[in-house]
Structures are given as C-alpha cells and as structure tokens.
Amino acid sequence: MGRPLESKVLDARRYLAQGFLYNGAEMTHYPAIRKSLARRLPDGLILLSGGNPVPRNHDVDFVFRQKSDFLYLTGVEEPGCFLLIDPKRGREALFLPRIDNHHRVWLGDVPGPREARKLYGVAEAHYCDELPRVLKDNLGGYRKLYADGDAAKRAATKKLKVAAAELRDALDELRICKTPGELDLMRRAGEISSKAHKEVMRRTRPGMYEYQIQAIFEAECLKAGLKHLGYPSIVAAGRNGAVLHYHANNAQLKNGEFLLIDAGAECKGYSADITRTFPANGKFTQRQRDIYGVVLHAQKSCIERARPGIISADLHLHSMTVIAEGLKNLGILKGETSGLVEGGAVRLFYPHGLTHTLGLDVHDTLGGRKRRLPNPTKVPVRFVARLEPGFVVTMEPGVYFIEALLKDPELRRKHRGSVDFEKAEKFLDLGGVRIEDDVAVQRKGPPLNLTSVPKEIAEIEAACER
Ligand code: GLY
Ligand code: MN
Ligand code: MN
C-alpha cells in the first residue's frame, strides 16, 4: 500500500530537519557549488555520474558509498543517478533510477523526480531513461561535454568532444577549498569522531582486544548517526603501532603498552581523520612520556605554522627537524640536525608525510594542476602546495620503532654514524606514537582545529579515568 506522495516528502523533510546532520546550511550549499563549477566550465555541458552498487556475491552488494564528486555537487547518497549542468542556460537536472516493484520489495522505495526536486534543491529532476532526450534538447551551441568516464559512455554522443581531464581539474580546484557549508559538515565529523575517541580513552583497559576498542569507537559514531567511516579504523596495541596502516585489529592490549588508534567517521561524506596514542593503563611511563613529548611538540609547532602561504612540504621539513632534535635529546639520533634530516636518518623513525588534504576523501584532492608545486624537499610527499584559507589538512607527525627498518643491514650501515641502533632497539616494544588532528586554514592566524580530543599528557591521564 502506497502512502500519498506528499506525506512521504514531509516525512523525509522531518527526517532531514531533526537530524543534526542536516540542521541548517548543510542542504543549501550544494546549489552554490554547482554554480561555481558552471562558472569554471562555461563552454560545455557538464555531465556527472553517481556511483553504482558493487556486487559482493550472488545478490549481495558491498555497502554503497556515493562517489565523492557526486556527493560534492548534490549531496545525493542514492546510487544510479546522473547530474547535468547547462552553464549557458543556467539549467541543472538530476536523473534518478526508475525502480520497479522488485526493487521496492527488496530494497525499498527511492525518491522519484518530484520528491528529489524538493529534497535536493535541484530545479529539474527526471528518470535516467530520459537522459538521452534531455541531452539532445541541450546540445544546441555546445561542442564540449565535460564528463567523467561513466557519464560519457551513457551520453554516447559523437557530436560533443568529451573533456574529462578539464572536468577533473575543475573539481579538484574547487574541492580543495571548503565552503562554510562544507566546513559545517567537517566540523560535525570532527566533533562526533572526537567524542568517540574520548570514549575510547575512557573505556579502554589492559586485556581488551583491539577489535573491542574499535567497537567502542565505531559504536559511538553510529549512535550519533554517522553510518560511514572515512577509512578502516587502525587500532594498534604495542608493537602494532609501528605498522602505519595496521588493519588486523585482533591483538590483545597488555598492561604497560601504548594503544594507537587512528579512526574517523564521515558526515555526508566529509571525513575526520584523527589519531591518538595513549597508555593502556592510563598512566604514561617515563619512556612513553619521552617519545610522546617529541611528537606532541612537533605537532603543536606545525599546527601553529599552518597558515596561508606556507608550502606543505616545508611544514613537513619543519616536523622532521623538530623530531630529529627531540630524538637527539633522547640519545637515539646523533650529529647535526640538518644532516639527520637531509641524510634520511630521521626517516627511519618518521617514514610518512606530515599532512594531507582532507574532505570527501580521507586523502583528498590535491587542488588541480595549477596548484601543484615542485617538491622543495628530498622527501617524497604527495601533497605539495601553498596552503590557502579553506584548505582542511591533517597534522600528523609520528615516531615509530619499526623492526624492518632498524634491523635492515643496509640501513644500519648507512646510518651507523647518526643512529644509536642499540638504544633505538630498546624502544621496539613501544611500537609507535602518532598524534593527528584536522585543521582548517584560516585567512589570518593559526588554523581552526576541528579535533577536540585530549593530547596533553595530563589531559590524557585525566581522560583515561582508570
Ligand atoms: N588514516 C590514514 C592517514 O592518517 O592518513
Ligand atoms: Mn591522515
Ligand atoms: Mn589517520
């Protein structure tokens, strides 16, 4: 039995209005983003495809997550849609799958064009099977079709030259600078993920398994309405903390060990990416304090410097310098700091980048070809750009004791004058320390920190409540 259409729309609106996810600007920033894209690509039709479910086996699909570009422009989380923008005429249309009763029986209803216009704030909405006709009506005056691969296939027109690279570039250029509406969503992802991290600190105990701690984090996010994570949670006890993208999450956490947890949830596709490292029993040992203090100092010093104009790779260089100094003070590294950084000795303990962009992808767009700079450092980092207001980036230095590096005969030979390997090996059981916050670069002053999880030693000990 179908309910009247109007009441479904009202239900959907009530749902949208009551959830904190949608409490204001969030559903209204999409039209402005579509206009920005149209302004950048005024000489062609723009056609984007949404994602489709990927089969896992037989009649079961993997959990569907909308393509990031499509989420960026529409906020639509349903699969099987298209978006058409006609910049000259200022028209835009959303295309939705025409579902049948089989779909309704097994998967439920999805919004049709009438509901979609209201729900998503698009002027026009049609079924996908109307796309060829609507496209034909809009061809007049255009020679170019800015389309992604799937959309170009669907349009199947020989009259328009497909310009996929220009579309990619325009989207990358836009996506890297977050609008206030996007920042609201990122703030929300940061708040809820931060709350979940605090809950992990409060409830973690020696003897728990990593997956039980993962469950605390993920349950908190789910309870708050964030159903998707930005990436697989890394929950690493002791030595596992030295595996940068550890994912087994099945070891038991022992008394005296560190727990490193790197986890973040998505709000309307916008991800948080937060790491904290804290003692299983809630009290730092002196060794833990020493290593943690080095990383914390590097992280705070980099956040303070994350301002417009600074090149991300220079910030990374700065973090390596602070970490090299810190490890020198602990007697693990020796020699001139500049030599430790340039010669690569510090990279035995800090083998990843300081920062990456964050947004609809956890490792987000790099900002388009125009923003890409030559890397001024010898460190092979992916993100090299001048920071601008509206960028959201992570700040995530770390120090790790990685057996594969510390016991590598060639590396030992190469760095024997710079590293006290005997001393470093004594820290192998400590694993690693990473501290990761998400920050939004502001026009003036230091960035806005979207992460609010304790990171000072005294704050962590208080939050652990053992
Ligand atoms: N969570 C992956 C990263 O920090 O880049
Ligand atoms: Mn990160
Ligand atoms: Mn992370």
Coordinates of C-alpha atoms and ligand atoms in Angstrom, one line a residue:
M1 CA 0.0 0.0 0.0
G2 CA 1.5 3.3 -1.0
R3 CA 1.2 6.4 1.1
P4 CA 0.3 9.7 -0.6
L5 CA 3.4 11.3 -2.1
E6 CA 3.1 14.5 -0.2
S7 CA 3.3 12.7 3.2
K8 CA 6.5 10.9 2.1
V9 CA 8.1 14.2 1.2
L10 CA 7.1 15.6 4.6
D11 CA 8.5 12.6 6.4
A12 CA 11.7 12.9 4.5
R13 CA 11.9 16.6 5.4
R14 CA 11.2 15.9 9.0
Y15 CA 13.9 13.4 9.0
L16 CA 16.3 15.8 7.4
A17 CA 15.3 18.6 9.8
Q18 CA 15.6 16.6 13.0
G19 CA 19.0 15.1 12.4
F20 CA 21.9 17.2 13.4
L21 CA 23.5 16.3 10.2
Y22 CA 21.1 18.5 8.3
N23 CA 20.5 21.3 10.7
G24 CA 20.7 24.3 8.5
A25 CA 23.3 25.3 5.9
E26 CA 24.2 21.7 5.0
M27 CA 21.5 21.0 2.5
T28 CA 21.7 24.5 1.0
H29 CA 25.3 24.8 0.0
Y30 CA 25.1 22.4 -3.0
P31 CA 23.5 24.8 -5.5
A32 CA 26.2 27.3 -4.9
I33 CA 28.8 24.6 -5.5
R34 CA 27.2 23.6 -8.8
K35 CA 27.2 27.3 -9.8
S36 CA 30.9 27.5 -9.1
L37 CA 31.6 24.5 -11.3
A38 CA 29.4 26.0 -14.1
R39 CA 31.4 29.3 -13.9
R40 CA 34.6 27.4 -14.3
L41 CA 33.4 25.4 -17.3
P42 CA 31.1 27.8 -19.1
D43 CA 31.7 26.5 -22.6
G44 CA 30.4 22.9 -22.4
L45 CA 27.7 20.7 -21.0
I46 CA 28.6 19.1 -17.7
L47 CA 27.5 15.6 -17.0
L48 CA 28.5 13.5 -14.0
S49 CA 27.6 10.0 -13.0
G50 CA 26.9 8.9 -9.5
G51 CA 28.1 5.5 -8.3
N52 CA 26.5 2.1 -8.6
P53 CA 26.4 -0.7 -6.1
V54 CA 29.3 -3.2 -6.5
P55 CA 28.3 -6.8 -6.2
R56 CA 30.0 -8.7 -3.4
N57 CA 28.5 -12.1 -4.2
H58 CA 25.3 -13.5 -5.8
D59 CA 22.6 -11.0 -4.8
V60 CA 24.5 -9.2 -2.1
D61 CA 26.3 -5.9 -2.7
F62 CA 29.1 -4.1 -0.9
V63 CA 27.9 -1.3 1.3
F64 CA 27.2 1.6 -1.1
R65 CA 29.1 4.8 -0.8
Q66 CA 28.4 7.6 -3.3
K67 CA 31.2 8.9 -5.5
S68 CA 32.8 11.8 -3.8
D69 CA 32.4 14.2 -6.8
F70 CA 28.7 13.4 -7.0
L71 CA 28.3 13.9 -3.2
Y72 CA 30.1 17.2 -3.5
L73 CA 27.8 18.6 -6.1
T74 CA 24.5 17.1 -5.0
G75 CA 24.5 15.6 -1.5
V76 CA 22.6 12.6 -3.1
E77 CA 23.5 9.4 -1.4
E78 CA 21.4 7.1 -3.6
P79 CA 23.1 5.0 -6.3
G80 CA 22.4 5.1 -10.1
C81 CA 22.0 8.9 -10.6
F82 CA 23.3 11.5 -13.0
L83 CA 23.7 15.2 -12.9
L84 CA 23.5 17.5 -15.9
I85 CA 24.5 21.2 -15.8
D86 CA 23.9 23.5 -18.7
P87 CA 26.1 26.6 -17.8
K88 CA 24.9 28.9 -20.6
R89 CA 21.2 28.5 -19.9
G90 CA 21.7 28.2 -16.1
R91 CA 19.9 24.8 -16.1
E92 CA 20.6 21.8 -14.0
A93 CA 18.9 18.4 -13.8
L94 CA 19.2 15.4 -11.6
F95 CA 18.5 12.0 -13.1
L96 CA 17.2 9.2 -10.9
P97 CA 16.8 5.5 -11.5
R98 CA 13.3 4.3 -12.4
I99 CA 12.9 1.5 -9.9
D100 CA 10.4 -1.4 -10.2
N101 CA 8.4 -3.3 -7.7
H102 CA 11.1 -5.9 -7.3
H103 CA 13.4 -3.1 -6.0
R104 CA 10.6 -1.7 -3.8
V105 CA 10.0 -5.2 -2.3
W106 CA 13.7 -6.0 -1.6
L107 CA 15.4 -2.6 -1.1
G108 CA 12.5 -0.2 -0.5
D109 CA 11.5 3.0 -2.3
V110 CA 13.8 5.8 -3.5
P111 CA 12.8 9.4 -4.3
G112 CA 11.3 10.0 -7.7
P113 CA 11.8 13.2 -9.6
R114 CA 9.1 15.2 -7.7
E115 CA 10.4 14.3 -4.3
A116 CA 14.0 14.7 -5.4
R117 CA 13.5 18.3 -6.6
K118 CA 12.4 19.2 -3.1
L119 CA 14.8 17.0 -1.2
Y120 CA 17.9 18.0 -3.1
G121 CA 17.0 21.5 -4.1
V122 CA 17.5 20.9 -7.9
A123 CA 15.4 22.8 -10.4
E124 CA 14.8 19.8 -12.6
A125 CA 14.7 16.1 -12.0
H126 CA 14.0 13.2 -14.4
Y127 CA 14.4 9.5 -14.6
C128 CA 17.7 8.3 -16.0
D129 CA 16.0 6.8 -19.1
E130 CA 15.1 10.4 -20.1
L131 CA 18.7 11.5 -20.2
P132 CA 19.2 11.0 -24.0
R133 CA 16.2 13.1 -24.7
V134 CA 17.1 15.9 -22.3
L135 CA 20.7 15.8 -23.6
K136 CA 19.5 16.2 -27.1
D137 CA 17.5 19.2 -26.2
N138 CA 20.5 20.9 -24.6
L139 CA 23.1 20.2 -27.3
G140 CA 22.5 23.5 -29.1
G141 CA 25.6 25.7 -29.0
Y142 CA 27.9 23.3 -27.3
R143 CA 30.8 21.4 -28.7
K144 CA 32.2 20.1 -25.5
L145 CA 31.0 17.6 -22.9
Y146 CA 32.7 17.8 -19.5
A147 CA 32.0 14.3 -18.3
D148 CA 33.5 11.5 -16.3
G149 CA 34.0 8.1 -17.9
D150 CA 30.7 6.5 -17.0
A151 CA 28.7 9.7 -17.9
A152 CA 30.5 10.0 -21.2
K153 CA 29.5 6.3 -22.0
R154 CA 26.0 7.0 -21.0
A155 CA 25.7 10.2 -23.1
A156 CA 27.0 8.2 -26.2
T157 CA 27.1 11.3 -28.4
K158 CA 29.6 11.8 -31.2
K159 CA 28.6 15.4 -31.6
L160 CA 30.4 16.6 -28.4
K161 CA 34.1 16.3 -27.6
V162 CA 34.5 14.7 -24.2
A163 CA 36.8 16.7 -21.9
A164 CA 37.4 14.5 -18.8
A165 CA 40.7 16.0 -17.7
E166 CA 39.4 19.5 -17.6
L167 CA 36.5 18.4 -15.5
R168 CA 38.8 16.6 -13.1
D169 CA 40.9 19.7 -12.8
A170 CA 38.0 22.0 -12.1
L171 CA 36.6 19.6 -9.5
D172 CA 40.0 19.3 -7.8
E173 CA 40.5 23.1 -7.8
L174 CA 37.1 23.6 -6.2
R175 CA 37.1 20.7 -3.8
I176 CA 40.3 21.7 -2.0
C177 CA 38.8 25.0 -0.7
K178 CA 36.0 24.2 1.6
T179 CA 32.9 26.5 1.7
P180 CA 31.3 27.4 5.0
G181 CA 28.6 24.7 4.4
E182 CA 31.2 22.1 3.9
L183 CA 33.2 23.2 6.9
D184 CA 30.0 22.8 9.0
L185 CA 29.9 19.1 7.9
M186 CA 33.6 18.7 8.6
R187 CA 33.2 20.3 12.0
R188 CA 30.4 17.8 12.7
A189 CA 32.5 14.8 11.6
G190 CA 35.3 16.1 13.8
E191 CA 33.1 16.6 16.8
I192 CA 31.5 13.2 16.7
S193 CA 34.7 11.4 15.9
S194 CA 36.4 13.3 18.8
K195 CA 33.7 12.3 21.2
A196 CA 34.2 8.7 20.1
H197 CA 38.0 8.9 20.7
K198 CA 37.3 10.3 24.2
E199 CA 35.0 7.4 24.9
V200 CA 37.8 5.0 23.7
M201 CA 40.2 6.7 26.2
R202 CA 37.6 6.4 29.0
R203 CA 36.8 2.7 28.4
T204 CA 40.0 1.1 27.2
R205 CA 41.6 -1.3 29.7
P206 CA 44.6 -3.7 29.5
G207 CA 43.4 -7.1 28.5
M208 CA 40.9 -5.8 25.9
Y209 CA 41.3 -6.9 22.3
E210 CA 41.9 -4.3 19.6
Y211 CA 38.6 -5.1 17.9
Q212 CA 36.8 -4.4 21.2
I213 CA 38.3 -1.0 21.3
Q214 CA 37.4 -0.5 17.6
A215 CA 33.8 -1.4 18.5
I216 CA 33.7 1.4 21.1
F217 CA 34.8 4.0 18.6
E218 CA 32.5 2.8 15.8
A219 CA 29.5 2.4 18.0
E220 CA 29.8 5.9 19.2
C221 CA 29.9 7.2 15.7
L222 CA 26.9 5.1 14.7
K223 CA 24.9 6.1 17.8
A224 CA 25.4 9.7 16.7
G225 CA 24.1 9.0 13.2
L226 CA 27.4 8.8 11.3
K227 CA 27.0 5.5 9.5
H228 CA 30.2 5.5 7.4
L229 CA 33.8 5.7 8.4
G230 CA 36.3 7.6 6.3
Y231 CA 38.7 4.7 6.2
P232 CA 39.2 1.4 8.0
S233 CA 40.0 2.0 11.7
I234 CA 43.6 1.4 12.8
V235 CA 43.6 0.1 16.4
A236 CA 47.1 -1.0 17.3
A237 CA 48.4 -2.2 20.6
G238 CA 52.1 -2.0 21.5
R239 CA 54.3 -3.0 18.6
N240 CA 51.4 -3.0 16.2
G241 CA 51.5 0.8 16.5
A242 CA 54.7 0.7 14.3
V243 CA 52.7 -0.6 11.3
L244 CA 51.5 2.6 9.6
H245 CA 48.3 1.2 8.1
Y246 CA 47.8 -1.7 10.5
H247 CA 44.4 -3.3 10.0
A248 CA 44.3 -6.8 11.6
N249 CA 42.9 -5.2 14.9
N250 CA 42.9 -8.6 16.6
A251 CA 45.6 -8.5 19.2
Q252 CA 45.3 -8.2 23.0
L253 CA 46.3 -4.9 24.6
K254 CA 48.7 -5.5 27.5
N255 CA 49.4 -3.5 30.6
G256 CA 52.2 -1.1 30.1
E257 CA 51.6 -0.9 26.3
F258 CA 50.6 2.1 24.2
L259 CA 47.4 2.0 22.2
L260 CA 47.5 3.9 18.9
I261 CA 44.0 4.5 17.4
D262 CA 43.6 6.2 14.0
A263 CA 39.9 6.5 13.2
G264 CA 37.4 8.9 11.8
A265 CA 33.8 9.0 10.7
E266 CA 32.1 10.7 7.7
C267 CA 29.3 13.3 7.9
K268 CA 27.6 13.5 4.5
G269 CA 30.8 12.1 3.0
Y270 CA 33.2 14.5 4.8
S271 CA 35.7 12.6 6.8
A272 CA 37.5 13.2 10.0
D273 CA 41.0 11.6 10.3
I274 CA 42.2 11.5 14.0
T275 CA 44.9 9.6 15.7
R276 CA 45.6 9.4 19.4
T277 CA 48.2 7.3 21.3
F278 CA 47.8 6.7 25.0
P279 CA 48.8 4.2 27.7
A280 CA 46.6 1.1 28.1
N281 CA 46.6 1.6 31.9
G282 CA 46.1 5.4 31.7
K283 CA 49.5 6.4 33.1
F284 CA 52.5 7.3 31.0
T285 CA 55.8 5.6 31.8
Q286 CA 58.9 7.8 31.5
R287 CA 59.9 6.2 28.2
Q288 CA 56.4 6.8 26.8
R289 CA 56.5 10.4 28.0
D290 CA 59.8 10.9 26.3
I291 CA 58.7 9.7 22.9
Y292 CA 55.2 11.2 23.1
G293 CA 56.6 14.5 24.1
V294 CA 58.8 14.7 21.0
V295 CA 55.8 14.0 18.7
L296 CA 53.5 16.4 20.6
H297 CA 56.0 19.2 20.3
A298 CA 56.4 18.6 16.6
Q299 CA 52.6 18.5 16.1
K300 CA 51.8 21.7 18.0
S301 CA 54.6 23.6 16.3
C302 CA 53.4 22.6 12.9
I303 CA 49.8 23.5 13.6
E304 CA 50.9 26.9 14.8
R305 CA 52.6 27.4 11.4
A306 CA 49.8 26.1 9.2
R307 CA 48.9 29.4 7.7
P308 CA 48.2 30.7 4.2
G309 CA 51.3 30.9 2.0
I310 CA 53.3 28.2 3.7
I311 CA 54.2 25.2 1.5
S312 CA 53.0 21.9 2.9
A313 CA 56.4 20.3 2.2
D314 CA 58.2 23.0 4.1
L315 CA 56.0 22.2 7.1
H316 CA 56.9 18.6 6.7
L317 CA 60.6 19.6 6.7
H318 CA 60.0 21.5 9.9
S319 CA 58.3 18.5 11.6
M320 CA 61.3 16.3 10.6
T321 CA 63.7 18.9 12.2
V322 CA 61.7 19.0 15.4
I323 CA 61.6 15.2 15.6
A324 CA 65.3 14.9 14.8
E325 CA 66.1 17.4 17.6
G326 CA 63.9 15.5 20.0
L327 CA 65.4 12.1 19.2
K328 CA 68.9 13.6 19.5
N329 CA 68.0 14.9 23.0
L330 CA 67.0 11.3 23.9
G331 CA 70.3 10.0 22.6
I332 CA 68.6 7.9 19.8
L333 CA 70.0 10.1 17.0
K334 CA 73.4 11.9 17.0
G335 CA 75.1 14.5 14.9
E336 CA 74.0 17.8 13.2
T337 CA 70.2 18.1 13.0
S338 CA 70.3 19.2 9.3
G339 CA 72.4 16.2 8.4
L340 CA 69.9 13.9 10.2
V341 CA 67.1 15.4 8.1
E342 CA 68.9 15.6 4.8
G343 CA 70.7 12.3 5.2
G344 CA 67.4 10.5 5.9
A345 CA 68.3 9.1 9.4
V346 CA 65.2 10.7 10.9
R347 CA 63.0 9.0 8.3
L348 CA 63.9 5.6 9.9
F349 CA 61.7 6.8 12.7
Y350 CA 59.2 9.0 10.8
P351 CA 58.7 7.4 7.4
H352 CA 55.5 9.2 6.3
G353 CA 54.2 12.6 5.4
L354 CA 53.1 15.2 8.0
T355 CA 50.0 16.3 6.2
H356 CA 47.4 15.6 3.5
T357 CA 44.3 17.3 2.4
L358 CA 41.0 16.0 3.9
G359 CA 37.4 16.3 2.7
L360 CA 35.1 13.9 0.8
D361 CA 38.1 11.6 0.6
V362 CA 40.3 11.0 3.5
H363 CA 43.3 11.6 1.2
D364 CA 41.5 14.3 -0.6
T365 CA 42.1 16.2 -3.9
L366 CA 45.5 17.9 -4.4
G367 CA 43.9 21.0 -5.7
G368 CA 44.4 20.7 -9.5
R369 CA 47.4 21.1 -11.8
K370 CA 47.8 24.9 -11.2
R371 CA 48.4 24.4 -7.5
R372 CA 51.0 21.6 -7.8
L373 CA 54.5 22.8 -6.9
P374 CA 57.9 21.2 -7.3
N375 CA 58.8 19.5 -4.1
P376 CA 61.4 21.7 -2.4
T377 CA 62.5 18.8 -0.1
K378 CA 64.0 15.4 -0.8
V379 CA 61.1 13.8 1.0
P380 CA 58.7 12.0 -1.4
V381 CA 55.5 13.6 -0.3
R382 CA 52.3 13.6 -2.4
F383 CA 50.8 16.8 -1.3
V384 CA 53.0 19.8 -2.2
A385 CA 51.0 23.1 -2.4
R386 CA 50.9 26.5 -0.8
L387 CA 48.2 26.5 2.0
E388 CA 45.2 28.6 1.3
P389 CA 42.3 29.7 3.5
G390 CA 39.6 27.0 3.4
F391 CA 42.0 24.1 3.0
V392 CA 41.4 21.3 5.5
V393 CA 44.5 19.3 6.2
T394 CA 45.8 16.8 8.8
M395 CA 48.7 17.4 11.0
E396 CA 50.1 14.0 11.9
P397 CA 53.7 13.6 12.8
G398 CA 54.8 10.4 14.3
V399 CA 57.8 8.4 15.8
Y400 CA 57.9 4.7 15.2
F401 CA 60.3 1.9 16.1
I402 CA 60.0 -0.3 13.1
E403 CA 61.9 -3.6 13.2
A404 CA 62.1 -3.9 9.4
L405 CA 64.0 -0.6 9.3
L406 CA 66.0 -0.8 12.5
K407 CA 67.3 -4.3 11.7
D408 CA 67.9 -3.7 8.0
P409 CA 71.7 -4.3 7.5
E410 CA 72.0 -1.8 4.7
L411 CA 70.2 1.0 6.6
R412 CA 72.3 0.2 9.7
R413 CA 75.5 0.6 7.6
K414 CA 74.3 3.8 6.0
H415 CA 73.1 5.5 9.2
R416 CA 75.6 4.0 11.8
G417 CA 77.1 7.4 12.5
S418 CA 73.7 9.0 13.0
V419 CA 71.7 6.4 14.9
D420 CA 72.3 4.6 18.2
F421 CA 70.7 1.4 17.0
E422 CA 71.2 -0.4 20.3
K423 CA 69.3 2.3 22.1
A424 CA 66.6 2.5 19.4
E425 CA 66.0 -1.3 19.6
K426 CA 65.2 -0.9 23.3
F427 CA 62.0 1.0 22.2
L428 CA 60.8 -1.7 19.8
D429 CA 58.1 -2.8 22.2
L430 CA 56.7 0.7 22.4
G431 CA 55.6 0.5 18.8
G432 CA 54.8 4.0 17.6
V433 CA 53.3 7.3 18.5
R434 CA 51.2 9.3 16.1
I435 CA 49.1 12.4 17.0
E436 CA 46.8 13.5 14.3
D437 CA 44.4 16.5 14.2
D438 CA 42.4 18.0 11.4
V439 CA 42.7 21.7 10.9
A440 CA 41.1 24.3 8.6
V441 CA 43.5 27.0 7.3
Q442 CA 42.1 30.5 8.1
R443 CA 42.7 33.8 6.4
K444 CA 44.7 35.1 9.4
G445 CA 46.3 33.4 12.4
P446 CA 46.7 29.8 13.2
P447 CA 44.2 27.3 11.8
L448 CA 40.9 26.2 13.3
N449 CA 41.3 22.8 14.9
L450 CA 38.4 20.5 14.1
T451 CA 39.6 17.9 16.5
S452 CA 39.0 18.1 20.2
V453 CA 40.5 15.0 21.8
P454 CA 42.9 15.4 24.8
K455 CA 46.5 15.3 23.7
E456 CA 48.5 16.9 26.5
I457 CA 49.8 14.1 28.8
A458 CA 48.0 15.4 31.9
E459 CA 44.7 15.7 29.9
I460 CA 45.0 12.2 28.6
E461 CA 45.7 10.8 32.0
A462 CA 42.6 12.5 33.3
A463 CA 40.5 11.3 30.3
C464 CA 41.6 7.7 30.9
E465 CA 39.9 7.6 34.3
R466 CA 41.4 4.3 35.5
Ligands
GLY1 N1 44.2 7.4 8.4 C1 45.1 7.5 7.4 C2 46.0 8.6 7.5 O1 46.2 9.2 8.5 O2 46.5 9.1 6.5
MN2 MN 45.8 11.2 7.9
MN3 MN 44.8 9.0 10.2

